[in-house]
GROMACS .gro file of C-alpha atoms in nm:
model
  505
    1MET     CA    1   0.866  -1.260   1.948
    2ALA     CA    2   0.999  -1.607   1.870
    3HIS     CA    3   0.949  -1.751   1.523
    4GLY     CA    4   0.733  -2.031   1.662
    5ALA     CA    5   0.465  -1.799   1.799
    6SER     CA    6   0.147  -1.761   1.594
    7LEU     CA    7  -0.101  -1.475   1.590
    8HIS     CA    8  -0.362  -1.669   1.384
    9PHE     CA    9  -0.418  -1.398   1.123
   10ASN     CA   10  -0.683  -1.613   0.956
   11GLN     CA   11  -0.939  -1.419   1.162
   12ASP     CA   12  -1.079  -1.123   0.972
   13PRO     CA   13  -0.874  -0.819   1.089
   14LEU     CA   14  -1.193  -0.612   1.093
   15ASP     CA   15  -1.318  -0.833   1.377
   16ILE     CA   16  -1.009  -0.738   1.578
   17LEU     CA   17  -0.941  -0.374   1.490
   18GLU     CA   18  -1.256  -0.173   1.424
   19TRP     CA   19  -1.078   0.140   1.298
   20ASP     CA   20  -1.351   0.239   1.062
   21LYS     CA   21  -1.403   0.605   1.159
   22PHE     CA   22  -1.260   0.934   1.039
   23ASP     CA   23  -1.221   1.227   1.276
   24TYR     CA   24  -1.019   1.544   1.334
   25LEU     CA   25  -0.692   1.574   1.524
   26VAL     CA   26  -0.808   1.916   1.644
   27PRO     CA   27  -1.188   1.903   1.668
   28GLU     CA   28  -1.245   2.264   1.781
   29PHE     CA   29  -1.068   2.597   1.730
   30GLY     CA   30  -1.235   2.803   2.001
   31ALA     CA   31  -1.202   3.177   1.959
   32ALA     CA   32  -1.061   3.144   1.607
   33GLY     CA   33  -1.404   3.033   1.491
   34ALA     CA   34  -1.470   3.056   1.118
   35GLY     CA   35  -1.134   3.228   1.070
   36ALA     CA   36  -0.964   2.892   1.123
   37PHE     CA   37  -1.109   2.763   0.797
   38LEU     CA   38  -1.120   2.858   0.432
   39PRO     CA   39  -1.399   3.107   0.358
   40ASP     CA   40  -1.741   2.946   0.317
   41GLU     CA   41  -1.819   3.153   0.009
   42ALA     CA   42  -1.954   3.085  -0.337
   43ASP     CA   43  -1.625   3.156  -0.514
   44THR     CA   44  -1.388   2.964  -0.284
   45ALA     CA   45  -1.392   2.652  -0.501
   46ALA     CA   46  -1.305   2.860  -0.808
   47ARG     CA   47  -1.018   3.020  -0.616
   48LEU     CA   48  -0.887   2.678  -0.521
   49ARG     CA   49  -0.903   2.562  -0.882
   50ALA     CA   50  -0.705   2.873  -0.981
   51LEU     CA   51  -0.444   2.796  -0.715
   52ALA     CA   52  -0.420   2.439  -0.842
   53LYS     CA   53  -0.322   2.565  -1.188
   54THR     CA   54  -0.012   2.732  -1.040
   55MET     CA   55   0.108   2.397  -0.902
   56VAL     CA   56   0.171   2.230  -1.240
   57PHE     CA   57   0.541   2.239  -1.320
   58ASP     CA   58   0.791   2.022  -1.508
   59PRO     CA   59   1.157   2.100  -1.430
   60GLY     CA   60   1.271   1.858  -1.700
   61ALA     CA   61   1.422   1.512  -1.709
   62GLN     CA   62   1.766   1.637  -1.605
   63ASP     CA   63   1.640   1.763  -1.267
   64PRO     CA   64   1.829   1.576  -0.991
   65GLY     CA   65   1.532   1.572  -0.754
   66SER     CA   66   1.555   1.542  -0.375
   67ASN     CA   67   1.772   1.330  -0.145
   68MET     CA   68   1.509   1.056  -0.141
   69PRO     CA   69   1.547   0.750  -0.367
   70ALA     CA   70   1.251   0.724  -0.604
   71PRO     CA   71   1.109   0.393  -0.472
   72TYR     CA   72   1.006   0.559  -0.144
   73THR     CA   73   0.746   0.760  -0.335
   74TYR     CA   74   0.568   0.435  -0.410
   75LEU     CA   75   0.631   0.274  -0.073
   76GLY     CA   76   0.442   0.576   0.059
   77GLN     CA   77   0.157   0.503  -0.182
   78PHE     CA   78   0.158   0.136  -0.083
   79VAL     CA   79   0.134   0.236   0.286
   80ASP     CA   80  -0.149   0.478   0.209
   81HIS     CA   81  -0.347   0.204   0.036
   82ASP     CA   82  -0.283  -0.028   0.328
   83ILE     CA   83  -0.429   0.201   0.593
   84THR     CA   84  -0.686   0.434   0.441
   85GLN     CA   85  -0.967   0.437   0.186
   86THR     CA   86  -1.249   0.688   0.218
   87THR     CA   87  -1.596   0.543   0.165
   88ALA     CA   88  -1.933   0.717   0.193
   89VAL     CA   89  -2.203   0.545   0.398
   90GLY     CA   90  -2.538   0.554   0.218
   91ALA     CA   91  -2.474   0.899   0.074
   92THR     CA   92  -2.332   1.080  -0.224
   93SER     CA   93  -1.958   1.019  -0.240
   94PRO     CA   94  -1.714   1.304  -0.172
   95ASP     CA   95  -1.578   1.269  -0.525
   96GLU     CA   96  -1.926   1.332  -0.666
   97LEU     CA   97  -1.965   1.640  -0.449
   98ILE     CA   98  -1.640   1.804  -0.557
   99GLN     CA   99  -1.737   1.768  -0.923
  100LYS     CA  100  -2.013   2.023  -0.870
  101THR     CA  101  -1.952   2.378  -0.988
  102GLU     CA  102  -2.023   2.523  -0.644
  103VAL     CA  103  -1.852   2.322  -0.373
  104ARG     CA  104  -1.921   2.417  -0.011
  105PRO     CA  105  -1.780   2.265   0.307
  106LEU     CA  106  -1.982   1.999   0.483
  107ASP     CA  107  -2.070   2.028   0.849
  108ARG     CA  108  -1.793   1.865   1.055
  109HIS     CA  109  -2.036   1.657   1.259
  110GLU     CA  110  -2.207   1.540   0.939
  111ILE     CA  111  -1.875   1.439   0.784
  112ARG     CA  112  -1.790   1.218   1.081
  113SER     CA  113  -2.116   1.026   1.040
  114LEU     CA  114  -2.108   0.998   0.661
  115LEU     CA  115  -1.756   0.863   0.602
  116ARG     CA  116  -1.587   0.537   0.689
  117ASN     CA  117  -1.244   0.387   0.630
  118ARG     CA  118  -1.251   0.056   0.439
  119ARG     CA  119  -0.896  -0.030   0.544
  120THR     CA  120  -0.809  -0.166   0.886
  121SER     CA  121  -0.551   0.107   0.962
  122GLY     CA  122  -0.331  -0.118   1.175
  123PHE     CA  123  -0.047  -0.171   0.926
  124ASP     CA  124  -0.150  -0.537   0.912
  125LEU     CA  125  -0.121  -0.565   0.532
  126ASP     CA  126  -0.487  -0.633   0.463
  127SER     CA  127  -0.413  -0.466   0.128
  128LEU     CA  128  -0.177  -0.756   0.055
  129TYR     CA  129  -0.351  -1.053   0.216
  130GLY     CA  130  -0.703  -0.934   0.148
  131LEU     CA  131  -1.008  -0.968   0.367
  132GLN     CA  132  -1.122  -1.328   0.366
  133PRO     CA  133  -1.380  -1.361   0.227
  134PRO     CA  134  -1.388  -1.036   0.025
  135PRO     CA  135  -1.635  -0.787   0.179
  136ASP     CA  136  -1.841  -0.756  -0.139
  137GLU     CA  137  -1.862  -0.877  -0.498
  138THR     CA  138  -1.654  -0.585  -0.628
  139GLU     CA  139  -1.338  -0.727  -0.470
  140LEU     CA  140  -1.168  -1.029  -0.620
  141ALA     CA  141  -1.037  -1.296  -0.384
  142VAL     CA  142  -0.658  -1.302  -0.346
  143PRO     CA  143  -0.537  -1.634  -0.496
  144PHE     CA  144  -0.318  -1.872  -0.296
  145THR     CA  145  -0.175  -2.216  -0.362
  146GLY     CA  146  -0.115  -2.371  -0.024
  147ASP     CA  147   0.056  -2.110   0.193
  148ARG     CA  148   0.202  -1.919  -0.104
  149PHE     CA  149   0.057  -1.635  -0.309
  150ASP     CA  150  -0.009  -1.709  -0.674
  151LEU     CA  151   0.186  -1.484  -0.909
  152GLY     CA  152   0.105  -1.365  -1.258
  153THR     CA  153   0.321  -1.424  -1.563
  154VAL     CA  154   0.447  -1.175  -1.819
  155VAL     CA  155   0.380  -1.171  -2.192
  156PRO     CA  156   0.684  -1.241  -2.414
  157VAL     CA  157   0.746  -0.939  -2.637
  158GLY     CA  158   1.127  -0.925  -2.627
  159ASN     CA  159   1.377  -0.706  -2.442
  160ARG     CA  160   1.317  -0.868  -2.103
  161PRO     CA  161   1.551  -0.718  -1.838
  162PRO     CA  162   1.827  -0.962  -1.738
  163ASN     CA  163   1.777  -1.228  -1.471
  164LYS     CA  164   1.397  -1.193  -1.462
  165ASP     CA  165   1.172  -1.498  -1.487
  166ASP     CA  166   0.815  -1.531  -1.617
  167HIS     CA  167   0.654  -1.472  -1.274
  168ASN     CA  168   0.680  -1.095  -1.271
  169ASP     CA  169   0.325  -0.967  -1.285
  170LEU     CA  170   0.037  -0.947  -1.042
  171PRO     CA  171  -0.213  -1.233  -1.062
  172ARG     CA  172  -0.487  -1.126  -1.303
  173VAL     CA  173  -0.817  -1.237  -1.449
  174THR     CA  174  -0.690  -1.402  -1.767
  175ASP     CA  175  -1.020  -1.517  -1.923
  176PRO     CA  176  -1.078  -1.278  -2.218
  177LYS     CA  177  -1.453  -1.349  -2.195
  178SER     CA  178  -1.472  -1.221  -1.837
  179PRO     CA  179  -1.598  -0.864  -1.787
  180ARG     CA  180  -1.306  -0.828  -1.545
  181PHE     CA  181  -1.041  -0.941  -1.793
  182ARG     CA  182  -0.693  -0.814  -1.698
  183GLU     CA  183  -0.798  -0.695  -1.349
  184ALA     CA  184  -0.547  -0.766  -1.074
  185ARG     CA  185  -0.652  -1.019  -0.811
  186ILE     CA  186  -0.500  -0.837  -0.515
  187GLY     CA  187  -0.611  -0.713  -0.175
  188ASP     CA  188  -0.641  -0.350  -0.289
  189PRO     CA  189  -0.707  -0.284  -0.660
  190ARG     CA  190  -0.553   0.063  -0.625
  191ASN     CA  191  -0.213  -0.105  -0.621
  192ASP     CA  192  -0.257  -0.164  -0.993
  193GLU     CA  193  -0.303   0.202  -1.081
  194ASN     CA  194   0.060   0.251  -1.186
  195THR     CA  195   0.330   0.003  -1.281
  196ILE     CA  196   0.573   0.101  -1.004
  197VAL     CA  197   0.333   0.043  -0.714
  198ALA     CA  198   0.211  -0.271  -0.894
  199GLN     CA  199   0.566  -0.407  -0.910
  200LEU     CA  200   0.615  -0.314  -0.542
  201HIS     CA  201   0.298  -0.505  -0.452
  202LEU     CA  202   0.436  -0.798  -0.651
  203ALA     CA  203   0.759  -0.776  -0.447
  204PHE     CA  204   0.556  -0.804  -0.125
  205LEU     CA  205   0.384  -1.116  -0.263
  206LYS     CA  206   0.727  -1.261  -0.337
  207PHE     CA  207   0.854  -1.156   0.006
  208HIS     CA  208   0.581  -1.361   0.171
  209ASN     CA  209   0.653  -1.658  -0.056
  210ALA     CA  210   1.023  -1.641   0.029
  211VAL     CA  211   0.942  -1.658   0.400
  212VAL     CA  212   0.715  -1.958   0.339
  213ASP     CA  213   0.999  -2.119   0.141
  214ASP     CA  214   1.215  -2.076   0.453
  215GLY     CA  215   0.986  -2.324   0.625
  216PHE     CA  216   0.727  -2.103   0.796
  217ALA     CA  217   0.357  -2.188   0.792
  218PHE     CA  218   0.114  -1.925   0.662
  219ASP     CA  219   0.025  -1.755   0.992
  220ASP     CA  220   0.387  -1.732   1.101
  221ALA     CA  221   0.496  -1.611   0.758
  222ARG     CA  222   0.229  -1.342   0.761
  223ARG     CA  223   0.334  -1.231   1.108
  224LEU     CA  224   0.700  -1.206   1.005
  225VAL     CA  225   0.619  -1.023   0.681
  226THR     CA  226   0.387  -0.780   0.862
  227HIS     CA  227   0.634  -0.706   1.141
  228HIS     CA  228   0.924  -0.651   0.901
  229TYR     CA  229   0.698  -0.418   0.699
  230GLN     CA  230   0.616  -0.222   1.015
  231TRP     CA  231   0.988  -0.205   1.096
  232VAL     CA  232   1.058  -0.060   0.749
  233ILE     CA  233   0.792   0.206   0.804
  234LEU     CA  234   0.923   0.313   1.145
  235THR     CA  235   1.299   0.293   1.084
  236ASP     CA  236   1.339   0.353   0.710
  237PHE     CA  237   1.038   0.534   0.561
  238LEU     CA  238   0.937   0.777   0.837
  239PRO     CA  239   1.293   0.907   0.902
  240ARG     CA  240   1.320   0.989   0.531
  241VAL     CA  241   0.993   1.179   0.496
  242CYS     CA  242   0.969   1.347   0.837
  243ASP     CA  243   1.194   1.576   1.038
  244PRO     CA  244   1.415   1.330   1.233
  245THR     CA  245   1.377   1.531   1.554
  246VAL     CA  246   0.999   1.494   1.537
  247ILE     CA  247   1.027   1.116   1.483
  248ARG     CA  248   1.259   1.077   1.781
  249ASP     CA  249   1.031   1.282   2.003
  250VAL     CA  250   0.717   1.090   1.909
  251LEU     CA  251   0.883   0.749   1.955
  252GLN     CA  252   1.040   0.849   2.288
  253HIS     CA  253   0.755   1.045   2.444
  254GLY     CA  254   0.447   0.918   2.265
  255THR     CA  255   0.179   1.105   2.074
  256ARG     CA  256   0.028   1.427   2.204
  257LEU     CA  257  -0.178   1.526   1.899
  258TYR     CA  258  -0.316   1.189   1.791
  259ARG     CA  259  -0.530   1.093   2.090
  260PRO     CA  260  -0.815   0.849   2.019
  261ARG     CA  261  -1.118   0.969   2.208
  262GLY     CA  262  -1.262   0.699   2.430
  263VAL     CA  263  -1.215   0.351   2.286
  264GLU     CA  264  -1.259   0.451   1.922
  265LYS     CA  265  -0.951   0.466   1.701
  266PHE     CA  266  -0.983   0.693   1.402
  267MET     CA  267  -0.813   0.800   1.082
  268PRO     CA  268  -0.742   1.175   1.098
  269PHE     CA  269  -0.876   1.389   0.816
  270GLU     CA  270  -0.574   1.619   0.848
  271PHE     CA  271  -0.353   1.318   0.767
  272ALA     CA  272  -0.555   1.140   0.499
  273VAL     CA  273  -0.687   1.445   0.312
  274ALA     CA  274  -0.389   1.680   0.343
  275ALA     CA  275  -0.055   1.605   0.510
  276TYR     CA  276   0.001   1.252   0.378
  277ARG     CA  277  -0.073   1.372   0.027
  278PHE     CA  278   0.276   1.524   0.027
  279GLY     CA  279   0.370   1.215  -0.174
  280HIS     CA  280   0.204   1.355  -0.484
  281SER     CA  281   0.478   1.617  -0.510
  282LEU     CA  282   0.746   1.343  -0.509
  283ILE     CA  283   0.626   1.194  -0.838
  284ARG     CA  284   0.853   1.238  -1.141
  285GLN     CA  285   0.745   1.296  -1.499
  286THR     CA  286   1.003   1.037  -1.615
  287TYR     CA  287   1.182   0.748  -1.443
  288ASP     CA  288   1.478   0.518  -1.484
  289PHE     CA  289   1.235   0.225  -1.480
  290ASN     CA  290   1.449  -0.044  -1.645
  291GLN     CA  291   1.703  -0.087  -1.924
  292ASN     CA  292   1.432  -0.022  -2.184
  293PHE     CA  293   1.263   0.282  -2.033
  294ARG     CA  294   1.496   0.547  -1.891
  295ARG     CA  295   1.458   0.903  -1.768
  296VAL     CA  296   1.696   1.051  -2.026
  297PRO     CA  297   1.675   0.914  -2.383
  298GLY     CA  298   1.976   0.712  -2.495
  299VAL     CA  299   2.101   0.485  -2.769
  300GLY     CA  300   1.896   0.168  -2.813
  301LEU     CA  301   1.619   0.262  -2.571
  302GLN     CA  302   1.264   0.165  -2.661
  303SER     CA  303   1.125   0.486  -2.510
  304VAL     CA  304   1.157   0.741  -2.233
  305GLY     CA  305   1.030   0.600  -1.901
  306SER     CA  306   0.740   0.845  -1.891
  307LEU     CA  307   0.473   0.862  -1.624
  308GLU     CA  308   0.213   0.819  -1.901
  309LEU     CA  309   0.357   0.475  -1.980
  310VAL     CA  310   0.385   0.389  -1.610
  311PHE     CA  311   0.006   0.440  -1.595
  312GLU     CA  312  -0.068   0.267  -1.926
  313PHE     CA  313   0.091  -0.067  -1.836
  314THR     CA  314  -0.170  -0.141  -1.568
  315LYS     CA  315  -0.536  -0.229  -1.586
  316LYS     CA  316  -0.676   0.023  -1.339
  317SER     CA  317  -0.529   0.328  -1.513
  318GLY     CA  318  -0.449   0.189  -1.857
  319ASP     CA  319  -0.506  -0.130  -2.054
  320LEU     CA  320  -0.170  -0.310  -2.033
  321ASP     CA  321  -0.110  -0.186  -2.387
  322GLY     CA  322  -0.362  -0.446  -2.507
  323HIS     CA  323  -0.182  -0.745  -2.356
  324PRO     CA  324  -0.357  -0.990  -2.121
  325THR     CA  325  -0.081  -0.943  -1.861
  326LEU     CA  326   0.226  -0.723  -1.822
  327ALA     CA  327   0.467  -0.717  -2.115
  328GLU     CA  328   0.807  -0.861  -2.022
  329ASN     CA  329   0.991  -0.545  -2.125
  330TRP     CA  330   0.810  -0.365  -1.839
  331ILE     CA  331   0.951  -0.572  -1.553
  332ILE     CA  332   1.101  -0.318  -1.315
  333GLU     CA  333   1.472  -0.301  -1.233
  334TRP     CA  334   1.484  -0.175  -0.877
  335GLU     CA  335   1.861  -0.126  -0.906
  336LEU     CA  336   1.796   0.163  -1.146
  337MET     CA  337   1.503   0.299  -0.947
  338PHE     CA  338   1.710   0.327  -0.628
  339ALA     CA  339   1.972   0.526  -0.818
  340ASP     CA  340   1.696   0.766  -0.930
  341ARG     CA  341   1.560   1.040  -0.704
  342ALA     CA  342   1.211   1.152  -0.608
  343MET     CA  343   1.117   1.513  -0.674
  344PRO     CA  344   1.138   1.759  -0.382
  345ILE     CA  345   0.844   1.805  -0.148
  346ASP     CA  346   0.717   2.147  -0.255
  347PRO     CA  347   0.398   2.312  -0.388
  348THR     CA  348   0.440   2.175  -0.741
  349LEU     CA  349   0.319   1.860  -0.918
  350THR     CA  350   0.432   1.707  -1.244
  351PRO     CA  351   0.210   1.789  -1.548
  352MET     CA  352   0.087   1.431  -1.593
  353LEU     CA  353  -0.099   1.465  -1.261
  354ALA     CA  354  -0.316   1.734  -1.418
  355THR     CA  355  -0.453   1.486  -1.673
  356LEU     CA  356  -0.497   1.157  -1.488
  357PRO     CA  357  -0.622   0.872  -1.710
  358LYS     CA  358  -0.975   0.733  -1.684
  359GLU     CA  359  -1.091   1.040  -1.486
  360THR     CA  360  -1.305   1.346  -1.564
  361ASP     CA  361  -1.278   1.706  -1.442
  362PRO     CA  362  -1.190   1.793  -1.173
  363MET     CA  363  -1.096   1.441  -1.063
  364LYS     CA  364  -0.830   1.410  -1.333
  365PHE     CA  365  -0.655   1.725  -1.202
  366LEU     CA  366  -0.493   1.594  -0.884
  367ALA     CA  367  -0.401   1.931  -0.733
  368ALA     CA  368  -0.757   2.060  -0.775
  369ARG     CA  369  -0.898   1.736  -0.636
  370ASN     CA  370  -0.681   1.758  -0.324
  371LEU     CA  371  -0.758   2.124  -0.258
  372LEU     CA  372  -1.133   2.079  -0.311
  373ARG     CA  373  -1.143   1.771  -0.087
  374GLY     CA  374  -0.976   1.963   0.193
  375TYR     CA  375  -1.233   2.240   0.157
  376LEU     CA  376  -1.526   1.996   0.137
  377PHE     CA  377  -1.407   1.814   0.451
  378ALA     CA  378  -1.377   2.143   0.644
  379LEU     CA  379  -1.005   2.113   0.713
  380PRO     CA  380  -0.850   2.402   0.902
  381THR     CA  381  -0.608   2.632   0.726
  382GLY     CA  382  -0.241   2.557   0.763
  383GLN     CA  383  -0.194   2.871   0.972
  384ALA     CA  384  -0.480   2.783   1.209
  385LEU     CA  385  -0.361   2.427   1.269
  386ALA     CA  386   0.000   2.538   1.315
  387ALA     CA  387  -0.112   2.799   1.571
  388ALA     CA  388  -0.306   2.529   1.758
  389VAL     CA  389  -0.027   2.270   1.782
  390LEU     CA  390   0.313   2.436   1.726
  391PRO     CA  391   0.514   2.697   1.920
  392ALA     CA  392   0.536   3.030   1.740
  393GLU     CA  393   0.899   2.987   1.636
  394LYS     CA  394   0.819   2.670   1.438
  395ARG     CA  395   0.529   2.813   1.238
  396LEU     CA  396   0.570   2.917   0.878
  397THR     CA  397   0.608   3.293   0.839
  398LEU     CA  398   0.462   3.487   0.547
  399ALA     CA  399   0.817   3.549   0.422
  400GLU     CA  400   0.890   3.174   0.431
  401LEU     CA  401   0.562   3.097   0.256
  402GLN     CA  402   0.646   3.348  -0.015
  403ALA     CA  403   0.997   3.206  -0.060
  404ALA     CA  404   0.854   2.855  -0.095
  405CYS     CA  405   0.621   2.957  -0.378
  406ARG     CA  406   0.725   2.885  -0.735
  407ALA     CA  407   0.857   3.179  -0.935
  408PRO     CA  408   0.693   3.258  -1.271
  409ASP     CA  409   0.815   3.062  -1.573
  410ARG     CA  410   0.799   3.370  -1.796
  411PRO     CA  411   0.829   3.746  -1.737
  412ASP     CA  412   0.467   3.797  -1.841
  413GLU     CA  413   0.336   3.532  -1.600
  414LYS     CA  414   0.228   3.572  -1.238
  415GLY     CA  415   0.422   3.381  -0.977
  416GLN     CA  416   0.260   3.140  -0.733
  417TRP     CA  417   0.287   3.392  -0.447
  418ASP     CA  418   0.118   3.663  -0.653
  419VAL     CA  419  -0.173   3.429  -0.726
  420LEU     CA  420  -0.193   3.319  -0.363
  421LYS     CA  421  -0.219   3.683  -0.252
  422GLU     CA  422  -0.461   3.775  -0.529
  423LEU     CA  423  -0.688   3.489  -0.422
  424GLU     CA  424  -0.655   3.602  -0.057
  425LEU     CA  425  -0.523   3.259   0.043
  426HIS     CA  426  -0.181   3.370   0.167
  427GLU     CA  427  -0.299   3.414   0.528
  428ARG     CA  428  -0.566   3.142   0.516
  429THR     CA  429  -0.378   2.880   0.318
  430PRO     CA  430  -0.521   2.534   0.235
  431LEU     CA  431  -0.360   2.281   0.469
  432TRP     CA  432  -0.222   2.061   0.190
  433PHE     CA  433  -0.055   2.355   0.013
  434TYR     CA  434   0.079   2.482   0.347
  435VAL     CA  435   0.237   2.143   0.427
  436LEU     CA  436   0.409   2.135   0.087
  437ALA     CA  437   0.537   2.493   0.120
  438GLU     CA  438   0.653   2.426   0.475
  439ALA     CA  439   0.854   2.125   0.354
  440LYS     CA  440   1.035   2.341   0.101
  441ALA     CA  441   1.092   2.627   0.344
  442LYS     CA  442   1.200   2.426   0.648
  443GLY     CA  443   1.308   2.090   0.505
  444ASN     CA  444   1.467   2.211   0.180
  445GLY     CA  445   1.223   1.985  -0.004
  446ASN     CA  446   1.394   1.673   0.135
  447HIS     CA  447   1.148   1.607   0.417
  448LEU     CA  448   0.836   1.751   0.575
  449GLY     CA  449   0.847   2.056   0.802
  450PRO     CA  450   0.732   2.080   1.165
  451LEU     CA  451   0.355   2.066   1.106
  452GLY     CA  452   0.360   1.806   0.829
  453SER     CA  453   0.605   1.589   1.024
  454LEU     CA  454   0.392   1.610   1.339
  455ILE     CA  455   0.072   1.505   1.160
  456VAL     CA  456   0.234   1.220   0.966
  457ALA     CA  457   0.455   1.086   1.245
  458GLU     CA  458   0.190   1.101   1.516
  459THR     CA  459  -0.077   0.940   1.299
  460ILE     CA  460   0.144   0.653   1.185
  461VAL     CA  461   0.294   0.590   1.528
  462GLY     CA  462  -0.043   0.636   1.699
  463LEU     CA  463  -0.223   0.390   1.471
  464MET     CA  464   0.057   0.138   1.507
  465GLN     CA  465   0.052   0.174   1.887
  466ALA     CA  466  -0.324   0.111   1.882
  467ASN     CA  467  -0.268  -0.223   1.706
  468PRO     CA  468  -0.204  -0.474   1.989
  469THR     CA  469  -0.010  -0.706   1.755
  470SER     CA  470   0.224  -0.440   1.610
  471ILE     CA  471   0.596  -0.421   1.680
  472LEU     CA  472   0.530  -0.131   1.917
  473ASN     CA  473   0.343  -0.373   2.144
  474VAL     CA  474   0.534  -0.701   2.106
  475SER     CA  475   0.902  -0.781   2.127
  476PHE     CA  476   1.051  -0.778   1.777
  477ILE     CA  477   1.394  -0.766   1.615
  478PRO     CA  478   1.421  -0.815   1.237
  479THR     CA  479   1.573  -1.146   1.135
  480LEU     CA  480   1.514  -1.167   0.760
  481GLY     CA  481   1.789  -0.935   0.638
  482PRO     CA  482   2.164  -0.990   0.599
  483ARG     CA  483   2.248  -0.736   0.873
  484PRO     CA  484   2.157  -0.844   1.229
  485GLY     CA  485   1.890  -0.621   1.380
  486GLN     CA  486   1.857  -0.407   1.068
  487PHE     CA  487   1.607  -0.417   0.784
  488ASP     CA  488   1.505  -0.162   0.522
  489LEU     CA  489   1.322  -0.150   0.190
  490GLN     CA  490   1.626  -0.271  -0.003
  491ASP     CA  491   1.658  -0.570   0.232
  492LEU     CA  492   1.290  -0.652   0.174
  493LEU     CA  493   1.330  -0.641  -0.203
  494MET     CA  494   1.646  -0.854  -0.190
  495LYS     CA  495   1.472  -1.114   0.026
  496ALA     CA  496   1.190  -1.115  -0.230
  497GLY     CA  497   1.439  -1.174  -0.511
  498ALA     CA  498   1.339  -0.844  -0.675
  499LEU     CA  499   1.668  -0.659  -0.609
  500SER     CA  500   2.001  -0.825  -0.687
  501ARG     CA  501   2.226  -0.610  -0.467
  502ARG     CA  502   2.230  -0.312  -0.235
  503VAL     CA  503   2.239   0.020  -0.418
  504ALA     CA  504   2.452   0.300  -0.274
  505GLU     CA  505   2.253   0.614  -0.208
   0.00000   0.00000   0.00000
C-alpha cells in the first residue's frame, strides 16, 4: 500500500472488528467423551496445585538460556496484551472462581456465554493507541499532543545509562493528590506490570512519533506502525517461537484448525489459556537490564538485575520505588538485553513467578493459576487435543513426556515425572503443561513443538487474516528499516531511537 493511502483509524476499532467472543478450536471430542478432559473430581484442583509446585526451578544466573534473545519474551507479552483480555459478563470472574478451595470445570456452553475479550484481536495496536474514548472510567485516556504521543520523563537519581534523555518513561498521572498517582496513561495498563514490557511499550510510542516526524499525518503513521508491527510478528516473532515448518505450512496453505464458525471471529481458549502461556517459561530470574543492573554481579554495579526489581519499578506491580515516575537509572539498554537469552520453553518457571506482587493465593502462584484456569475453562488434555489434530508420529509419547520432566534437585526429592504419575496426570496431562513438555522434547526448549506451534501459528495467522486491513489482506512491504524489504524487532527499536545499533545474535 502506498504511503499516501489512509485507513482512517480514528474510527473505534470495535465498530469494525467485533472479535469479542471466546470459543474452542475443537468444540467436541466425540467418542473420547469425558476422557478427553481432566477428571471432574473433588481433588483435581489439589492435584493441579501439587503439580504446580514441581514447576518452580531456578537454574542460577549463569544459565545460558535458550537460543532466543531475551526481548522476545516481552514482545510476546506485548502481543498478548494487544489481542486478548478475558472479561466476565455480569458474572463472577474466573479469577474469583479459581481462588475457591474446590474448583470444578464450568460447562463449555456456559463459558462461551459468560466470557468476552476486551481487546480487538486484529493486531491493530489498540493496546497502544487506546480506544477513543476509553470504554469506561477505569481506563485513562492516552495523551497526545497533535499527532504525537506524549511521553513521560524520568526522575534524576544518578547513574543514567549513556545517551538517554529525560523522555524515557511512560506518561503517568503525576498529581500526587490524585488517587491514580503514578498510574500509566496507556492503552492497556497491563503493559506497566514489569519494567521491560513498560520500556517496550515506550519504544512503540517513540516508534509512532518517529514516523510522524518523518512527515506522516496521524492516520498514515498509525497504519505504517501497525503494519510494520504485524510484519515483525509474522516474520520475526513467530519463526522464533514456533516450529518453522508449521509456520511455512500455515502461511502457504492457510489455517485448518482455526476456522471461525459462521461470521463470528473468536479467540480460542486453547491459545489464550494454555498454548500462548508458553511465554511464562521464558522469563529469567535475573537480567542484563542496563549498566546498573546486570544478571551476574560485578564491580560497581548498583544491584543484580532481579525480576523482583523489574516488577518494583512499575506502578501496576510495584510502586516505582516511591518515585513519581521511573528513576533514570532504570532506563533500559536494549543492547544488553539482546545479548541476553530467554530461558528454554519447558515445564519450569522461575521462583519469582510463584510469589507475584500485589496478588493473593493462588493468583500469586502463576503455575497454579494457569493450571487451574485450564481446568476451570474445560480445556482438553494435551493428549486428547494432539490425538484430534496431529498424526500419530507427531504426538508426544510417554517416554518423551517423561524425558521432558525436570529431574529431582536432591536425592530425597521426587522428580516431576514421579509426581505427574502419582497424581495420575501423565496420561491425561493439562494442556499448558503438555505444550511446555512438548517444546522441550521436540524443540529442545528453543521453540514450541508440533501441537503448541499449530495452536499459536494458526490462531495468530487466522486472526490476522480475519482483519481486512492487515498485511495479509493488503499489499505491504516494510519501508521503515535500513534493509529494503526487511524489518524486525531490532529495526523497530532503532527507528524509535531506543537501540543504538544492531546486536549480533
